[in-house]
GROMACS .gro file of C-alpha atoms in nm:
model
  441
    1UNK     CA    1  14.252  20.171   1.087
    2UNK     CA    2  14.028  20.452   1.222
    3UNK     CA    3  14.069  20.592   1.571
    4UNK     CA    4  13.869  20.386   1.821
    5UNK     CA    5  13.820  20.393   2.197
    6UNK     CA    6  13.929  20.071   2.371
    7UNK     CA    7  13.994  19.978   2.735
    8UNK     CA    8  14.354  19.945   2.844
    9UNK     CA    9  14.466  19.655   3.060
   10UNK     CA   10  14.415  19.838   3.389
   11UNK     CA   11  14.187  19.626   3.604
   12UNK     CA   12  13.850  19.797   3.636
   13UNK     CA   13  13.755  19.963   3.965
   14UNK     CA   14  13.440  20.142   4.070
   15UNK     CA   15  13.604  20.468   3.955
   16UNK     CA   16  13.934  20.581   3.813
   17UNK     CA   17  13.897  20.947   3.899
   18UNK     CA   18  14.195  21.095   3.720
   19UNK     CA   19  14.483  21.025   3.483
   20UNK     CA   20  14.798  21.208   3.382
   21UNK     CA   21  15.017  21.135   3.080
   22UNK     CA   22  15.366  21.272   3.017
   23UNK     CA   23  15.348  21.142   2.658
   24UNK     CA   24  15.171  20.873   2.462
   25UNK     CA   25  15.332  20.593   2.663
   26UNK     CA   26  15.407  20.709   3.019
   27UNK     CA   27  15.106  20.778   3.234
   28UNK     CA   28  14.949  20.763   3.579
   29UNK     CA   29  14.609  20.689   3.727
   30UNK     CA   30  14.439  20.720   4.066
   31UNK     CA   31  14.135  20.508   4.144
   32UNK     CA   32  13.869  20.444   4.407
   33UNK     CA   33  14.070  20.151   4.547
   34UNK     CA   34  14.316  20.409   4.684
   35UNK     CA   35  14.583  20.311   4.430
   36UNK     CA   36  14.834  20.523   4.239
   37UNK     CA   37  14.926  20.333   3.923
   38UNK     CA   38  15.178  20.381   3.642
   39UNK     CA   39  15.209  20.264   3.281
   40UNK     CA   40  15.515  20.300   3.059
   41UNK     CA   41  15.371  20.126   2.751
   42UNK     CA   42  15.054  20.319   2.677
   43UNK     CA   43  14.827  20.109   2.896
   44UNK     CA   44  14.949  19.763   2.794
   45UNK     CA   45  15.053  19.708   3.155
   46UNK     CA   46  15.009  19.893   3.484
   47UNK     CA   47  15.209  19.880   3.808
   48UNK     CA   48  15.079  19.994   4.145
   49UNK     CA   49  15.323  20.245   4.297
   50UNK     CA   50  15.134  20.340   4.613
   51UNK     CA   51  14.823  20.248   4.809
   52UNK     CA   52  14.636  20.484   5.041
   53UNK     CA   53  14.367  20.269   5.199
   54UNK     CA   54  14.226  20.549   5.416
   55UNK     CA   55  14.199  20.814   5.144
   56UNK     CA   56  13.978  20.883   4.845
   57UNK     CA   57  14.214  20.999   4.570
   58UNK     CA   58  14.048  21.254   4.343
   59UNK     CA   59  14.296  21.430   4.111
   60UNK     CA   60  14.658  21.443   4.000
   61UNK     CA   61  14.917  21.651   3.815
   62UNK     CA   62  15.292  21.646   3.753
   63UNK     CA   63  15.515  21.953   3.770
   64UNK     CA   64  15.813  21.780   3.610
   65UNK     CA   65  15.918  21.419   3.545
   66UNK     CA   66  16.014  21.368   3.912
   67UNK     CA   67  15.757  21.577   4.097
   68UNK     CA   68  15.390  21.481   4.104
   69UNK     CA   69  15.090  21.566   4.318
   70UNK     CA   70  14.766  21.386   4.412
   71UNK     CA   71  14.468  21.557   4.573
   72UNK     CA   72  14.241  21.370   4.812
   73UNK     CA   73  13.889  21.411   4.946
   74UNK     CA   74  14.009  21.369   5.305
   75UNK     CA   75  14.117  21.649   5.535
   76UNK     CA   76  14.431  21.455   5.629
   77UNK     CA   77  14.622  21.445   5.406
   78UNK     CA   78  14.474  21.676   5.147
   79UNK     CA   79  14.776  21.648   4.919
   80UNK     CA   80  15.026  21.369   4.844
   81UNK     CA   81  15.356  21.427   4.665
   82UNK     CA   82  15.632  21.232   4.492
   83UNK     CA   83  15.977  21.376   4.432
   84UNK     CA   84  16.142  21.067   4.286
   85UNK     CA   85  15.939  21.013   3.971
   86UNK     CA   86  15.659  20.828   4.146
   87UNK     CA   87  15.861  20.554   4.317
   88UNK     CA   88  15.744  20.679   4.656
   89UNK     CA   89  15.458  20.903   4.766
   90UNK     CA   90  15.411  21.091   5.096
   91UNK     CA   91  15.158  21.329   5.255
   92UNK     CA   92  15.223  21.702   5.226
   93UNK     CA   93  15.246  21.827   5.583
   94UNK     CA   94  15.294  22.203   5.557
   95UNK     CA   95  14.961  22.314   5.409
   96UNK     CA   96  14.785  22.612   5.567
   97UNK     CA   97  14.481  22.538   5.783
   98UNK     CA   98  14.254  22.719   5.539
   99UNK     CA   99  14.006  22.605   5.272
  100UNK     CA  100  13.973  22.398   5.071
  101UNK     CA  101  13.935  22.105   5.305
  102UNK     CA  102  13.916  21.867   5.009
  103UNK     CA  103  14.113  21.888   4.683
  104UNK     CA  104  13.903  21.838   4.369
  105UNK     CA  105  14.129  21.991   4.103
  106UNK     CA  106  14.506  22.018   4.048
  107UNK     CA  107  14.714  22.203   3.793
  108UNK     CA  108  15.087  22.267   3.754
  109UNK     CA  109  15.155  22.507   3.465
  110UNK     CA  110  15.532  22.527   3.532
  111UNK     CA  111  15.795  22.353   3.745
  112UNK     CA  112  15.745  22.447   4.108
  113UNK     CA  113  15.405  22.609   4.048
  114UNK     CA  114  15.098  22.418   4.170
  115UNK     CA  115  14.733  22.514   4.218
  116UNK     CA  116  14.503  22.289   4.426
  117UNK     CA  117  14.133  22.376   4.433
  118UNK     CA  118  13.809  22.269   4.601
  119UNK     CA  119  13.573  22.185   4.749
  120UNK     CA  120  13.280  22.044   4.554
  121UNK     CA  121  13.048  22.052   4.858
  122UNK     CA  122  12.835  22.369   4.864
  123UNK     CA  123  12.807  22.363   5.244
  124UNK     CA  124  13.186  22.376   5.292
  125UNK     CA  125  13.420  22.674   5.232
  126UNK     CA  126  13.590  22.690   4.892
  127UNK     CA  127  13.942  22.802   4.812
  128UNK     CA  128  14.270  22.744   4.630
  129UNK     CA  129  14.613  22.649   4.762
  130UNK     CA  130  14.909  22.780   4.561
  131UNK     CA  131  15.281  22.720   4.573
  132UNK     CA  132  15.541  22.889   4.358
  133UNK     CA  133  15.844  22.724   4.514
  134UNK     CA  134  15.769  22.354   4.469
  135UNK     CA  135  15.579  22.316   4.795
  136UNK     CA  136  15.822  22.485   5.035
  137UNK     CA  137  15.552  22.745   5.111
  138UNK     CA  138  15.183  22.773   5.027
  139UNK     CA  139  14.940  23.062   4.977
  140UNK     CA  140  14.566  23.049   5.041
  141UNK     CA  141  14.352  23.211   4.771
  142UNK     CA  142  13.982  23.295   4.765
  143UNK     CA  143  13.745  23.288   4.469
  144UNK     CA  144  13.477  23.549   4.548
  145UNK     CA  145  13.124  23.423   4.491
  146UNK     CA  146  13.217  23.058   4.446
  147UNK     CA  147  12.984  22.815   4.621
  148UNK     CA  148  13.168  22.506   4.503
  149UNK     CA  149  13.488  22.455   4.302
  150UNK     CA  150  13.592  22.149   4.104
  151UNK     CA  151  13.838  22.167   3.815
  152UNK     CA  152  14.125  22.412   3.762
  153UNK     CA  153  14.344  22.477   3.459
  154UNK     CA  154  14.633  22.719   3.401
  155UNK     CA  155  14.805  22.752   3.064
  156UNK     CA  156  15.067  22.983   3.220
  157UNK     CA  157  15.161  23.062   3.581
  158UNK     CA  158  14.956  23.383   3.573
  159UNK     CA  159  14.656  23.286   3.356
  160UNK     CA  160  14.399  23.023   3.443
  161UNK     CA  161  14.038  22.912   3.475
  162UNK     CA  162  13.842  22.754   3.757
  163UNK     CA  163  13.501  22.586   3.719
  164UNK     CA  164  13.232  22.516   3.975
  165UNK     CA  165  12.914  22.690   4.083
  166UNK     CA  166  12.764  22.994   4.252
  167UNK     CA  167  12.458  23.019   4.476
  168UNK     CA  168  12.179  23.168   4.266
  169UNK     CA  169  11.933  23.200   4.556
  170UNK     CA  170  12.107  23.289   4.880
  171UNK     CA  171  11.946  23.182   5.206
  172UNK     CA  172  12.075  23.405   5.489
  173UNK     CA  173  12.190  23.194   5.778
  174UNK     CA  174  12.165  22.869   5.581
  175UNK     CA  175  12.436  22.687   5.382
  176UNK     CA  176  12.390  22.675   5.003
  177UNK     CA  177  12.232  22.370   4.845
  178UNK     CA  178  12.316  22.202   4.516
  179UNK     CA  179  11.963  22.274   4.399
  180UNK     CA  180  12.037  22.649   4.421
  181UNK     CA  181  12.365  22.645   4.226
  182UNK     CA  182  12.429  22.766   3.871
  183UNK     CA  183  12.756  22.726   3.678
  184UNK     CA  184  13.053  22.946   3.754
  185UNK     CA  185  13.360  22.984   3.531
  186UNK     CA  186  13.625  23.196   3.698
  187UNK     CA  187  13.922  23.355   3.518
  188UNK     CA  188  14.245  23.503   3.652
  189UNK     CA  189  14.531  23.690   3.487
  190UNK     CA  190  14.736  23.749   3.802
  191UNK     CA  191  14.814  23.397   3.920
  192UNK     CA  192  14.497  23.358   4.124
  193UNK     CA  193  14.515  23.674   4.332
  194UNK     CA  194  14.189  23.793   4.174
  195UNK     CA  195  13.913  23.614   3.982
  196UNK     CA  196  13.622  23.713   3.757
  197UNK     CA  197  13.319  23.495   3.688
  198UNK     CA  198  13.318  23.520   3.308
  199UNK     CA  199  12.992  23.333   3.264
  200UNK     CA  200  12.788  23.544   3.509
  201UNK     CA  201  12.608  23.733   3.229
  202UNK     CA  202  12.458  23.411   3.095
  203UNK     CA  203  12.350  23.311   3.445
  204UNK     CA  204  12.167  23.641   3.497
  205UNK     CA  205  11.984  23.590   3.169
  206UNK     CA  206  11.847  23.265   3.305
  207UNK     CA  207  12.017  23.041   3.049
  208UNK     CA  208  12.147  22.808   3.320
  209UNK     CA  209  11.902  22.606   3.527
  210UNK     CA  210  11.949  22.592   3.901
  211UNK     CA  211  12.095  22.267   4.022
  212UNK     CA  212  12.378  22.275   3.767
  213UNK     CA  213  12.750  22.341   3.807
  214UNK     CA  214  13.072  22.312   3.609
  215UNK     CA  215  13.271  21.991   3.655
  216UNK     CA  216  13.557  21.962   3.404
  217UNK     CA  217  13.734  22.223   3.189
  218UNK     CA  218  13.909  22.184   2.854
  219UNK     CA  219  14.107  22.443   2.662
  220UNK     CA  220  14.093  22.309   2.309
  221UNK     CA  221  14.286  22.597   2.152
  222UNK     CA  222  14.335  22.970   2.202
  223UNK     CA  223  13.979  23.032   2.088
  224UNK     CA  224  13.765  22.739   2.206
  225UNK     CA  225  13.703  22.658   2.572
  226UNK     CA  226  13.470  22.383   2.696
  227UNK     CA  227  13.309  22.292   3.029
  228UNK     CA  228  13.101  21.989   3.124
  229UNK     CA  229  12.804  22.058   3.350
  230UNK     CA  230  12.686  21.829   3.622
  231UNK     CA  231  12.308  21.832   3.644
  232UNK     CA  232  12.118  21.532   3.773
  233UNK     CA  233  11.837  21.570   3.521
  234UNK     CA  234  11.967  21.754   3.214
  235UNK     CA  235  12.306  21.699   3.049
  236UNK     CA  236  12.479  22.003   2.898
  237UNK     CA  237  12.813  22.158   2.813
  238UNK     CA  238  12.924  22.520   2.801
  239UNK     CA  239  13.126  22.637   2.503
  240UNK     CA  240  13.309  22.958   2.423
  241UNK     CA  241  13.458  23.034   2.081
  242UNK     CA  242  13.597  23.376   2.170
  243UNK     CA  243  13.851  23.283   2.441
  244UNK     CA  244  13.595  23.292   2.720
  245UNK     CA  245  13.427  23.627   2.656
  246UNK     CA  246  13.087  23.473   2.580
  247UNK     CA  247  12.947  23.127   2.649
  248UNK     CA  248  12.669  22.914   2.508
  249UNK     CA  249  12.497  22.618   2.669
  250UNK     CA  250  12.450  22.306   2.451
  251UNK     CA  251  12.219  22.029   2.576
  252UNK     CA  252  12.318  21.664   2.536
  253UNK     CA  253  12.028  21.565   2.310
  254UNK     CA  254  12.106  21.200   2.240
  255UNK     CA  255  11.845  20.924   2.259
  256UNK     CA  256  11.952  20.804   2.603
  257UNK     CA  257  11.913  21.155   2.750
  258UNK     CA  258  12.259  21.148   2.901
  259UNK     CA  259  12.281  21.369   3.210
  260UNK     CA  260  12.481  21.397   3.532
  261UNK     CA  261  12.794  21.467   3.326
  262UNK     CA  262  13.156  21.480   3.441
  263UNK     CA  263  13.424  21.413   3.178
  264UNK     CA  264  13.452  21.620   2.859
  265UNK     CA  265  13.704  21.584   2.577
  266UNK     CA  266  13.711  21.734   2.226
  267UNK     CA  267  13.961  21.608   1.970
  268UNK     CA  268  13.899  21.910   1.747
  269UNK     CA  269  13.638  22.185   1.719
  270UNK     CA  270  13.374  21.943   1.590
  271UNK     CA  271  13.444  21.597   1.735
  272UNK     CA  272  13.406  21.546   2.108
  273UNK     CA  273  13.278  21.321   2.386
  274UNK     CA  274  13.119  21.352   2.729
  275UNK     CA  275  13.059  21.095   3.000
  276UNK     CA  276  12.978  21.060   3.367
  277UNK     CA  277  12.714  20.902   3.584
  278UNK     CA  278  12.454  20.916   3.309
  279UNK     CA  279  12.127  20.963   3.495
  280UNK     CA  280  11.959  21.070   3.817
  281UNK     CA  281  12.023  20.730   3.975
  282UNK     CA  282  12.401  20.745   3.903
  283UNK     CA  283  12.367  20.406   3.734
  284UNK     CA  284  12.381  20.449   3.355
  285UNK     CA  285  12.742  20.559   3.315
  286UNK     CA  286  12.658  20.677   2.962
  287UNK     CA  287  12.890  20.839   2.707
  288UNK     CA  288  12.783  21.063   2.417
  289UNK     CA  289  12.954  21.194   2.102
  290UNK     CA  290  12.915  21.506   1.889
  291UNK     CA  291  13.047  21.566   1.540
  292UNK     CA  292  12.921  21.922   1.501
  293UNK     CA  293  13.077  22.097   1.798
  294UNK     CA  294  12.809  22.015   2.054
  295UNK     CA  295  12.488  22.108   1.876
  296UNK     CA  296  12.383  21.746   1.826
  297UNK     CA  297  12.480  21.431   2.014
  298UNK     CA  298  12.456  21.055   1.965
  299UNK     CA  299  12.493  20.760   2.201
  300UNK     CA  300  12.858  20.655   2.230
  301UNK     CA  301  12.870  20.414   2.521
  302UNK     CA  302  13.151  20.220   2.356
  303UNK     CA  303  13.377  20.515   2.448
  304UNK     CA  304  13.384  20.416   2.815
  305UNK     CA  305  13.185  20.380   3.137
  306UNK     CA  306  13.145  20.654   3.404
  307UNK     CA  307  13.400  20.879   3.237
  308UNK     CA  308  13.546  21.151   3.459
  309UNK     CA  309  13.857  21.277   3.275
  310UNK     CA  310  13.995  21.303   2.921
  311UNK     CA  311  14.362  21.370   2.840
  312UNK     CA  312  14.492  21.443   2.490
  313UNK     CA  313  14.850  21.389   2.374
  314UNK     CA  314  15.006  21.600   2.099
  315UNK     CA  315  14.908  21.917   1.918
  316UNK     CA  316  14.703  21.833   1.725
  317UNK     CA  317  14.626  21.524   1.937
  318UNK     CA  318  14.722  21.185   1.799
  319UNK     CA  319  14.640  20.980   2.111
  320UNK     CA  320  14.382  21.034   2.383
  321UNK     CA  321  14.305  20.870   2.715
  322UNK     CA  322  13.994  20.876   2.933
  323UNK     CA  323  13.933  20.750   3.285
  324UNK     CA  324  13.613  20.593   3.411
  325UNK     CA  325  13.578  20.251   3.567
  326UNK     CA  326  13.913  20.184   3.398
  327UNK     CA  327  14.141  20.380   3.162
  328UNK     CA  328  14.043  20.394   2.795
  329UNK     CA  329  14.262  20.480   2.498
  330UNK     CA  330  14.177  20.640   2.165
  331UNK     CA  331  14.413  20.510   1.898
  332UNK     CA  332  14.430  20.316   1.574
  333UNK     CA  333  14.579  20.009   1.745
  334UNK     CA  334  14.371  19.735   1.910
  335UNK     CA  335  14.426  19.670   2.279
  336UNK     CA  336  14.372  19.351   2.483
  337UNK     CA  337  14.056  19.324   2.695
  338UNK     CA  338  14.048  19.447   3.053
  339UNK     CA  339  14.173  19.195   3.308
  340UNK     CA  340  13.909  19.054   3.541
  341UNK     CA  341  13.893  19.160   3.907
  342UNK     CA  342  14.009  18.899   4.157
  343UNK     CA  343  14.038  18.870   4.535
  344UNK     CA  344  13.780  19.063   4.736
  345UNK     CA  345  13.433  19.064   4.590
  346UNK     CA  346  13.110  19.247   4.662
  347UNK     CA  347  12.759  19.281   4.524
  348UNK     CA  348  12.491  19.532   4.433
  349UNK     CA  349  12.205  19.593   4.679
  350UNK     CA  350  11.892  19.384   4.653
  351UNK     CA  351  11.678  19.586   4.897
  352UNK     CA  352  11.587  19.949   4.953
  353UNK     CA  353  11.703  19.956   5.316
  354UNK     CA  354  12.016  19.739   5.319
  355UNK     CA  355  12.294  19.597   5.106
  356UNK     CA  356  12.481  19.271   5.143
  357UNK     CA  357  12.857  19.291   5.082
  358UNK     CA  358  13.062  18.978   5.026
  359UNK     CA  359  13.437  18.948   5.080
  360UNK     CA  360  13.697  18.674   5.060
  361UNK     CA  361  13.947  18.751   5.336
  362UNK     CA  362  14.287  18.595   5.259
  363UNK     CA  363  14.455  18.354   5.498
  364UNK     CA  364  14.697  18.540   5.722
  365UNK     CA  365  14.548  18.887   5.668
  366UNK     CA  366  14.638  19.120   5.955
  367UNK     CA  367  14.366  19.382   5.901
  368UNK     CA  368  14.031  19.413   5.730
  369UNK     CA  369  13.843  19.739   5.670
  370UNK     CA  370  13.525  19.843   5.496
  371UNK     CA  371  13.490  20.215   5.423
  372UNK     CA  372  13.206  20.389   5.243
  373UNK     CA  373  13.205  20.722   5.060
  374UNK     CA  374  12.901  20.902   4.925
  375UNK     CA  375  12.903  20.971   4.555
  376UNK     CA  376  13.080  21.310   4.575
  377UNK     CA  377  13.370  21.174   4.780
  378UNK     CA  378  13.281  21.240   5.145
  379UNK     CA  379  13.340  20.941   5.372
  380UNK     CA  380  13.016  20.854   5.551
  381UNK     CA  381  13.088  20.523   5.721
  382UNK     CA  382  13.367  20.303   5.847
  383UNK     CA  383  13.165  19.986   5.855
  384UNK     CA  384  13.437  19.738   5.955
  385UNK     CA  385  13.771  19.791   6.130
  386UNK     CA  386  13.924  19.459   6.233
  387UNK     CA  387  14.264  19.328   6.338
  388UNK     CA  388  14.348  18.962   6.271
  389UNK     CA  389  14.021  18.895   6.086
  390UNK     CA  390  13.887  18.545   6.041
  391UNK     CA  391  13.989  18.426   5.693
  392UNK     CA  392  13.742  18.305   5.434
  393UNK     CA  393  13.408  18.413   5.296
  394UNK     CA  394  13.230  18.691   5.478
  395UNK     CA  395  12.888  18.849   5.432
  396UNK     CA  396  12.851  19.202   5.567
  397UNK     CA  397  12.529  19.399   5.585
  398UNK     CA  398  12.503  19.778   5.566
  399UNK     CA  399  12.176  19.952   5.648
  400UNK     CA  400  12.258  20.278   5.465
  401UNK     CA  401  12.334  20.472   5.784
  402UNK     CA  402  12.640  20.688   5.848
  403UNK     CA  403  12.883  20.675   6.139
  404UNK     CA  404  12.640  20.873   6.355
  405UNK     CA  405  12.356  20.631   6.281
  406UNK     CA  406  12.176  20.877   6.053
  407UNK     CA  407  11.986  20.729   5.761
  408UNK     CA  408  12.133  20.835   5.426
  409UNK     CA  409  11.929  20.940   5.126
  410UNK     CA  410  11.890  20.726   4.818
  411UNK     CA  411  12.182  20.748   4.579
  412UNK     CA  412  12.517  20.601   4.485
  413UNK     CA  413  12.790  20.504   4.731
  414UNK     CA  414  13.147  20.389   4.678
  415UNK     CA  415  13.230  20.090   4.898
  416UNK     CA  416  13.595  19.998   4.949
  417UNK     CA  417  13.699  19.668   5.107
  418UNK     CA  418  14.063  19.643   5.219
  419UNK     CA  419  14.258  19.343   5.345
  420UNK     CA  420  14.609  19.457   5.448
  421UNK     CA  421  14.737  19.655   5.150
  422UNK     CA  422  14.492  19.525   4.887
  423UNK     CA  423  14.167  19.711   4.818
  424UNK     CA  424  13.878  19.674   4.581
  425UNK     CA  425  13.572  19.893   4.541
  426UNK     CA  426  13.235  19.907   4.372
  427UNK     CA  427  12.949  20.152   4.342
  428UNK     CA  428  12.628  20.044   4.515
  429UNK     CA  429  12.294  20.215   4.476
  430UNK     CA  430  12.026  20.274   4.732
  431UNK     CA  431  11.686  20.274   4.572
  432UNK     CA  432  11.448  20.559   4.663
  433UNK     CA  433  11.221  20.477   4.955
  434UNK     CA  434  10.955  20.687   5.122
  435UNK     CA  435  11.110  20.639   5.466
  436UNK     CA  436  11.451  20.770   5.358
  437UNK     CA  437  11.519  21.123   5.478
  438UNK     CA  438  11.676  21.354   5.222
  439UNK     CA  439  12.016  21.505   5.286
  440UNK     CA  440  12.206  21.761   5.085
  441UNK     CA  441  12.571  21.699   5.011
   0.00000   0.00000   0.00000
């Protein structure tokens, strides 16, 4: 049977931001419900190991079978750690009070060595946190010229890459905007003490449009490196076939005009996939496939929905996983369908200026919360915060304002409803309206 992408049995959420696999069977996932989940049978079953109702969990990495790390988009805690193989998870309390304020990328190239990078907001300071002693102490590292930082990858404790963006305009006295950013790919050979933007030459030649930045990085082999580019209007990847010396931009030229990319994964030098939000409205969730190394692309939505991360097992790979609304698996074995979501429920917006959210609050629930994050992971509203809520059906209206009462721009929002220690989330979309005031995230 040929290799085929199929959903695992992990219940779908609005987003499963990251996955980590020790081998073809044992793996982990973090999702927009605030859950840390584990499988020991290649996705046939999943068990929730921790729940962080107040935090948006973005990324994860393991240093060894017992020590794992999760990065969050909240300032407290920025990092979560397990030291017992994932049976328990706790906030990391000894981080320096330096950037990044939000962790978007994690990498652990050796036991005890961890790099945590961010942030993906151009109006917030970027940086990297590094430990070489398993978290006993942490260093704060700068990446000169970086306007935003997302994914980080080290193949050895001293050698690594960091992807994000640089401000191509520069407005003195004003914070950078996403519309002014071009891709940045930063390389270090001294463990992060110094960095070089290896793609800067292409940027100066005008090959990269403004309003584009690197999102995910893949080292396919010692020669071929790949980066997905997030761009609301024009999907593209960056590819190097000389170990990062030179880079070429390949547009995603499929029929659906897939753009707003996040996840990228190549099985070999020719066959690969990309996915993400899919379009300017963050609604399509498209996936695309290439069989000629990125020069030409075709629709491949059967791969998965809203894909943010690919992980490959083996060298050469024999199994692959991808995370999107759920976790998908590339194999030659069929998998059961995804289980349906139960419990709390919610709905897409029907109007431009408000959304109706529906919830079933269980009998005996002690707390009920509704939290809302904008699409890049910044919390914008705590809509409901109740103790001893009334059980039963509930309809909740949100007028697309933040905690300060400011009207938010059209776009996608992640809404999480939590009753005690059970959460569920969906993505809702605000349609463009002339009265909405634009904001830059």
